[in-house]
Amino acid sequence: MYALIDAIVDHYYAIIETMGNKIEDLEDDLFTGMTQEQISQQIQNLKREILKLRRAIFPLREIINRVEKSDNPLIEEKTTHYFRDVYDHIIQVTENIDIYREMIWSLMDMYMTTISNKMNEVMKVLTIIATIFIPLTFIAGIYGMNFTNMPELQYKYGYYVVWIVMLVVLIGMLIYFKRKKWL
């Protein structure tokens, strides 16, 4: 019985190592720009795998702990020492599982942060565009009101002056945004 349980626990080390490699590969993919849907799916798959592994190990941990501490005459004293060794290996495996679980959660946080940063960049560009067009829309709105008592409407070059003012506002705002390093 000891040899069988020891073989099972030893194979968990190989599974844990494979899991660690998958996590490291996913971390690399996160920084190299893999598509977001693929990364999200892989993170979810890793979470499921680690939970399955955890559910498989934890009951074994309790069983070995009870076997080690029992006074059953079928288990000899020298065998108890071996069960203690297996129990220590199970503890190591569960600690590795917990570490990998935390790493997966941090990968999920990093993924969400990356998505949030990309969305912030898009929002920044849209805000700058809106900020540029607000004063231009205001100027166009004033001169599109068709009032007869507007002195600029009677001016021969009024149309061109409005265009020049609008271009100056546009260029001025672009220069301002460049100096603030928003563009």
PDB file of C-alpha atoms in Angstrom:
ATOM      1  CA  MET A   1       0.000   0.000   0.000  1.00  0.00           C
ATOM      2  CA  TYR A   2       2.843   2.340   0.851  1.00  0.00           C
ATOM      3  CA  ALA A   3       4.579   1.741  -2.500  1.00  0.00           C
ATOM      4  CA  LEU A   4       1.381   2.431  -4.406  1.00  0.00           C
ATOM      5  CA  ILE A   5       0.673   5.680  -2.553  1.00  0.00           C
ATOM      6  CA  ASP A   6       4.318   6.745  -2.867  1.00  0.00           C
ATOM      7  CA  ALA A   7       4.210   6.178  -6.645  1.00  0.00           C
ATOM      8  CA  ILE A   8       1.020   8.242  -6.906  1.00  0.00           C
ATOM      9  CA  VAL A   9       2.503  11.114  -4.907  1.00  0.00           C
ATOM     10  CA  ASP A  10       5.749  11.007  -6.890  1.00  0.00           C
ATOM     11  CA  HIS A  11       3.768  11.355 -10.119  1.00  0.00           C
ATOM     12  CA  TYR A  12       2.135  14.473  -8.720  1.00  0.00           C
ATOM     13  CA  TYR A  13       5.567  16.118  -8.807  1.00  0.00           C
ATOM     14  CA  ALA A  14       5.694  15.638 -12.581  1.00  0.00           C
ATOM     15  CA  ILE A  15       2.199  17.064 -12.915  1.00  0.00           C
ATOM     16  CA  ILE A  16       3.130  20.032 -10.724  1.00  0.00           C
ATOM     17  CA  GLU A  17       6.233  20.681 -12.817  1.00  0.00           C
ATOM     18  CA  THR A  18       4.158  20.619 -16.015  1.00  0.00           C
ATOM     19  CA  MET A  19       1.707  23.023 -14.403  1.00  0.00           C
ATOM     20  CA  GLY A  20       4.564  25.376 -13.506  1.00  0.00           C
ATOM     21  CA  ASN A  21       5.816  25.308 -17.097  1.00  0.00           C
ATOM     22  CA  LYS A  22       2.343  26.116 -18.406  1.00  0.00           C
ATOM     23  CA  ILE A  23       2.082  29.063 -16.026  1.00  0.00           C
ATOM     24  CA  GLU A  24       5.488  30.399 -17.098  1.00  0.00           C
ATOM     25  CA  ASP A  25       4.581  30.012 -20.779  1.00  0.00           C
ATOM     26  CA  LEU A  26       1.305  31.820 -20.231  1.00  0.00           C
ATOM     27  CA  GLU A  27       3.125  34.616 -18.437  1.00  0.00           C
ATOM     28  CA  ASP A  28       5.448  34.980 -21.433  1.00  0.00           C
ATOM     29  CA  ASP A  29       2.462  34.974 -23.808  1.00  0.00           C
ATOM     30  CA  LEU A  30       0.827  37.706 -21.763  1.00  0.00           C
ATOM     31  CA  PHE A  31       3.775  39.997 -22.369  1.00  0.00           C
ATOM     32  CA  THR A  32       4.308  39.096 -26.026  1.00  0.00           C
ATOM     33  CA  GLY A  33       0.826  40.175 -27.068  1.00  0.00           C
ATOM     34  CA  MET A  34      -1.154  36.982 -27.620  1.00  0.00           C
ATOM     35  CA  THR A  35      -4.794  37.669 -28.391  1.00  0.00           C
ATOM     36  CA  GLN A  36      -6.845  38.421 -25.334  1.00  0.00           C
ATOM     37  CA  GLU A  37      -9.409  35.675 -25.819  1.00  0.00           C
ATOM     38  CA  GLN A  38      -6.701  33.017 -25.980  1.00  0.00           C
ATOM     39  CA  ILE A  39      -5.035  34.221 -22.793  1.00  0.00           C
ATOM     40  CA  SER A  40      -8.305  34.467 -20.929  1.00  0.00           C
ATOM     41  CA  GLN A  41      -9.255  30.944 -21.981  1.00  0.00           C
ATOM     42  CA  GLN A  42      -5.854  29.556 -21.006  1.00  0.00           C
ATOM     43  CA  ILE A  43      -6.005  31.203 -17.592  1.00  0.00           C
ATOM     44  CA  GLN A  44      -9.431  29.703 -16.991  1.00  0.00           C
ATOM     45  CA  ASN A  45      -8.197  26.274 -18.087  1.00  0.00           C
ATOM     46  CA  LEU A  46      -5.220  26.498 -15.729  1.00  0.00           C
ATOM     47  CA  LYS A  47      -7.508  27.487 -12.872  1.00  0.00           C
ATOM     48  CA  ARG A  48      -9.675  24.436 -13.531  1.00  0.00           C
ATOM     49  CA  GLU A  49      -6.652  22.137 -13.727  1.00  0.00           C
ATOM     50  CA  ILE A  50      -5.179  23.414 -10.481  1.00  0.00           C
ATOM     51  CA  LEU A  51      -8.511  23.019  -8.716  1.00  0.00           C
ATOM     52  CA  LYS A  52      -8.863  19.431  -9.949  1.00  0.00           C
ATOM     53  CA  LEU A  53      -5.366  18.694  -8.737  1.00  0.00           C
ATOM     54  CA  ARG A  54      -6.065  20.299  -5.400  1.00  0.00           C
ATOM     55  CA  ARG A  55      -9.259  18.275  -4.968  1.00  0.00           C
ATOM     56  CA  ALA A  56      -7.324  15.095  -5.712  1.00  0.00           C
ATOM     57  CA  ILE A  57      -4.476  15.809  -3.290  1.00  0.00           C
ATOM     58  CA  PHE A  58      -6.286  17.119  -0.216  1.00  0.00           C
ATOM     59  CA  PRO A  59      -8.205  13.923   0.625  1.00  0.00           C
ATOM     60  CA  LEU A  60      -4.995  11.905   0.231  1.00  0.00           C
ATOM     61  CA  ARG A  61      -3.312  14.227   2.679  1.00  0.00           C
ATOM     62  CA  GLU A  62      -5.944  13.530   5.336  1.00  0.00           C
ATOM     63  CA  ILE A  63      -5.867   9.784   4.731  1.00  0.00           C
ATOM     64  CA  ILE A  64      -2.076   9.564   5.052  1.00  0.00           C
ATOM     65  CA  ASN A  65      -2.187  11.727   8.162  1.00  0.00           C
ATOM     66  CA  ARG A  66      -4.677   9.328   9.756  1.00  0.00           C
ATOM     67  CA  VAL A  67      -2.704   6.252   8.692  1.00  0.00           C
ATOM     68  CA  GLU A  68       0.478   7.752  10.095  1.00  0.00           C
ATOM     69  CA  LYS A  69      -1.111   8.514  13.460  1.00  0.00           C
ATOM     70  CA  SER A  70      -3.181   5.352  13.793  1.00  0.00           C
ATOM     71  CA  ASP A  71      -2.261   2.510  16.110  1.00  0.00           C
ATOM     72  CA  ASN A  72      -3.492  -0.162  13.756  1.00  0.00           C
ATOM     73  CA  PRO A  73      -1.643  -3.486  14.223  1.00  0.00           C
ATOM     74  CA  LEU A  74      -1.578  -3.976  10.436  1.00  0.00           C
ATOM     75  CA  ILE A  75       0.813  -1.041  10.068  1.00  0.00           C
ATOM     76  CA  GLU A  76       4.257  -1.718  11.448  1.00  0.00           C
ATOM     77  CA  GLU A  77       6.386   0.915  13.160  1.00  0.00           C
ATOM     78  CA  LYS A  78       8.989   0.977  10.376  1.00  0.00           C
ATOM     79  CA  THR A  79       6.241   1.499   7.790  1.00  0.00           C
ATOM     80  CA  THR A  80       4.949   4.485   9.757  1.00  0.00           C
ATOM     81  CA  HIS A  81       8.268   6.206   9.042  1.00  0.00           C
ATOM     82  CA  TYR A  82       7.651   5.748   5.300  1.00  0.00           C
ATOM     83  CA  PHE A  83       4.142   7.110   5.614  1.00  0.00           C
ATOM     84  CA  ARG A  84       5.603  10.169   7.345  1.00  0.00           C
ATOM     85  CA  ASP A  85       7.860  10.627   4.339  1.00  0.00           C
ATOM     86  CA  VAL A  86       4.883  10.367   1.959  1.00  0.00           C
ATOM     87  CA  TYR A  87       2.971  12.826   4.127  1.00  0.00           C
ATOM     88  CA  ASP A  88       5.860  15.301   3.859  1.00  0.00           C
ATOM     89  CA  HIS A  89       5.814  14.899   0.076  1.00  0.00           C
ATOM     90  CA  ILE A  90       2.069  15.517   0.015  1.00  0.00           C
ATOM     91  CA  ILE A  91       2.592  18.682   2.075  1.00  0.00           C
ATOM     92  CA  GLN A  92       5.185  19.867  -0.450  1.00  0.00           C
ATOM     93  CA  VAL A  93       2.846  19.145  -3.343  1.00  0.00           C
ATOM     94  CA  THR A  94      -0.047  21.010  -1.688  1.00  0.00           C
ATOM     95  CA  GLU A  95       2.213  23.978  -0.979  1.00  0.00           C
ATOM     96  CA  ASN A  96       3.289  24.020  -4.625  1.00  0.00           C
ATOM     97  CA  ILE A  97      -0.335  23.845  -5.694  1.00  0.00           C
ATOM     98  CA  ASP A  98      -1.154  26.813  -3.469  1.00  0.00           C
ATOM     99  CA  ILE A  99       1.800  28.752  -4.870  1.00  0.00           C
ATOM    100  CA  TYR A 100       0.713  28.014  -8.431  1.00  0.00           C
ATOM    101  CA  ARG A 101      -2.850  28.946  -7.594  1.00  0.00           C
ATOM    102  CA  GLU A 102      -1.626  32.332  -6.371  1.00  0.00           C
ATOM    103  CA  MET A 103       0.468  32.705  -9.515  1.00  0.00           C
ATOM    104  CA  ILE A 104      -2.595  32.016 -11.668  1.00  0.00           C
ATOM    105  CA  TRP A 105      -4.563  34.653  -9.759  1.00  0.00           C
ATOM    106  CA  SER A 106      -1.732  37.134 -10.253  1.00  0.00           C
ATOM    107  CA  LEU A 107      -1.727  36.271 -13.973  1.00  0.00           C
ATOM    108  CA  MET A 108      -5.434  37.032 -14.070  1.00  0.00           C
ATOM    109  CA  ASP A 109      -4.804  40.352 -12.314  1.00  0.00           C
ATOM    110  CA  MET A 110      -1.989  41.145 -14.735  1.00  0.00           C
ATOM    111  CA  TYR A 111      -4.245  40.268 -17.673  1.00  0.00           C
ATOM    112  CA  MET A 112      -7.003  42.528 -16.357  1.00  0.00           C
ATOM    113  CA  THR A 113      -4.493  45.329 -15.785  1.00  0.00           C
ATOM    114  CA  THR A 114      -3.249  44.978 -19.359  1.00  0.00           C
ATOM    115  CA  ILE A 115      -6.777  45.179 -20.722  1.00  0.00           C
ATOM    116  CA  SER A 116      -7.499  48.164 -18.509  1.00  0.00           C
ATOM    117  CA  ASN A 117      -4.358  49.966 -19.701  1.00  0.00           C
ATOM    118  CA  LYS A 118      -5.298  49.380 -23.352  1.00  0.00           C
ATOM    119  CA  MET A 119      -8.789  50.684 -22.704  1.00  0.00           C
ATOM    120  CA  ASN A 120      -7.347  53.741 -20.930  1.00  0.00           C
ATOM    121  CA  GLU A 121      -5.222  54.507 -23.991  1.00  0.00           C
ATOM    122  CA  VAL A 122      -8.284  54.313 -26.240  1.00  0.00           C
ATOM    123  CA  MET A 123     -10.262  56.525 -23.868  1.00  0.00           C
ATOM    124  CA  LYS A 124      -7.409  59.024 -23.792  1.00  0.00           C
ATOM    125  CA  VAL A 125      -7.389  59.319 -27.582  1.00  0.00           C
ATOM    126  CA  LEU A 126     -11.167  59.662 -27.720  1.00  0.00           C
ATOM    127  CA  THR A 127     -11.110  62.308 -24.993  1.00  0.00           C
ATOM    128  CA  ILE A 128      -8.454  64.310 -26.824  1.00  0.00           C
ATOM    129  CA  ILE A 129     -10.458  64.156 -30.058  1.00  0.00           C
ATOM    130  CA  ALA A 130     -13.605  65.268 -28.233  1.00  0.00           C
ATOM    131  CA  THR A 131     -11.696  68.058 -26.475  1.00  0.00           C
ATOM    132  CA  ILE A 132     -10.376  69.326 -29.786  1.00  0.00           C
ATOM    133  CA  PHE A 133     -13.788  69.351 -31.448  1.00  0.00           C
ATOM    134  CA  ILE A 134     -15.743  70.945 -28.586  1.00  0.00           C
ATOM    135  CA  PRO A 135     -14.461  74.519 -29.161  1.00  0.00           C
ATOM    136  CA  LEU A 136     -14.649  74.051 -32.941  1.00  0.00           C
ATOM    137  CA  THR A 137     -18.263  72.943 -32.637  1.00  0.00           C
ATOM    138  CA  PHE A 138     -18.955  75.936 -30.383  1.00  0.00           C
ATOM    139  CA  ILE A 139     -17.538  78.372 -32.930  1.00  0.00           C
ATOM    140  CA  ALA A 140     -19.396  76.708 -35.806  1.00  0.00           C
ATOM    141  CA  GLY A 141     -22.590  76.732 -33.728  1.00  0.00           C
ATOM    142  CA  ILE A 142     -22.382  80.459 -33.038  1.00  0.00           C
ATOM    143  CA  TYR A 143     -21.882  81.365 -36.676  1.00  0.00           C
ATOM    144  CA  GLY A 144     -24.557  78.992 -37.841  1.00  0.00           C
ATOM    145  CA  MET A 145     -27.379  80.687 -35.871  1.00  0.00           C
ATOM    146  CA  ASN A 146     -28.573  82.947 -38.713  1.00  0.00           C
ATOM    147  CA  PHE A 147     -28.981  86.126 -36.640  1.00  0.00           C
ATOM    148  CA  THR A 148     -29.051  89.364 -38.621  1.00  0.00           C
ATOM    149  CA  ASN A 149     -27.448  91.523 -35.900  1.00  0.00           C
ATOM    150  CA  MET A 150     -24.094  89.736 -35.987  1.00  0.00           C
ATOM    151  CA  PRO A 151     -21.578  92.269 -37.316  1.00  0.00           C
ATOM    152  CA  GLU A 152     -19.182  89.572 -38.526  1.00  0.00           C
ATOM    153  CA  LEU A 153     -21.762  88.259 -40.976  1.00  0.00           C
ATOM    154  CA  GLN A 154     -21.622  91.498 -42.989  1.00  0.00           C
ATOM    155  CA  TYR A 155     -17.824  91.385 -43.161  1.00  0.00           C
ATOM    156  CA  LYS A 156     -16.495  90.362 -46.587  1.00  0.00           C
ATOM    157  CA  TYR A 157     -13.862  87.972 -45.220  1.00  0.00           C
ATOM    158  CA  GLY A 158     -15.873  86.744 -42.211  1.00  0.00           C
ATOM    159  CA  TYR A 159     -16.054  83.177 -43.493  1.00  0.00           C
ATOM    160  CA  TYR A 160     -12.288  82.971 -43.881  1.00  0.00           C
ATOM    161  CA  VAL A 161     -11.649  84.588 -40.510  1.00  0.00           C
ATOM    162  CA  VAL A 162     -13.813  81.971 -38.792  1.00  0.00           C
ATOM    163  CA  TRP A 163     -11.891  79.209 -40.566  1.00  0.00           C
ATOM    164  CA  ILE A 164      -8.562  80.738 -39.550  1.00  0.00           C
ATOM    165  CA  VAL A 165      -9.710  81.069 -35.915  1.00  0.00           C
ATOM    166  CA  MET A 166     -10.860  77.450 -35.932  1.00  0.00           C
ATOM    167  CA  LEU A 167      -7.534  76.263 -37.395  1.00  0.00           C
ATOM    168  CA  VAL A 168      -5.590  78.322 -34.845  1.00  0.00           C
ATOM    169  CA  VAL A 169      -7.627  76.776 -32.019  1.00  0.00           C
ATOM    170  CA  LEU A 170      -7.061  73.291 -33.450  1.00  0.00           C
ATOM    171  CA  ILE A 171      -3.310  73.757 -33.881  1.00  0.00           C
ATOM    172  CA  GLY A 172      -2.998  75.461 -30.496  1.00  0.00           C
ATOM    173  CA  MET A 173      -4.725  72.552 -28.763  1.00  0.00           C
ATOM    174  CA  LEU A 174      -2.575  69.997 -30.586  1.00  0.00           C
ATOM    175  CA  ILE A 175       0.605  71.838 -29.543  1.00  0.00           C
ATOM    176  CA  TYR A 176      -0.660  72.044 -25.966  1.00  0.00           C
ATOM    177  CA  PHE A 177      -1.418  68.315 -25.889  1.00  0.00           C
ATOM    178  CA  LYS A 178       1.992  67.498 -27.367  1.00  0.00           C
ATOM    179  CA  ARG A 179       3.759  69.588 -24.694  1.00  0.00           C
ATOM    180  CA  LYS A 180       1.786  67.834 -21.964  1.00  0.00           C
ATOM    181  CA  LYS A 181       2.780  64.536 -23.672  1.00  0.00           C
ATOM    182  CA  TRP A 182      -0.841  63.476 -24.004  1.00  0.00           C
ATOM    183  CA  LEU A 183      -0.358  62.771 -27.709  1.00  0.00           C
TER     184      LEU A 183
END
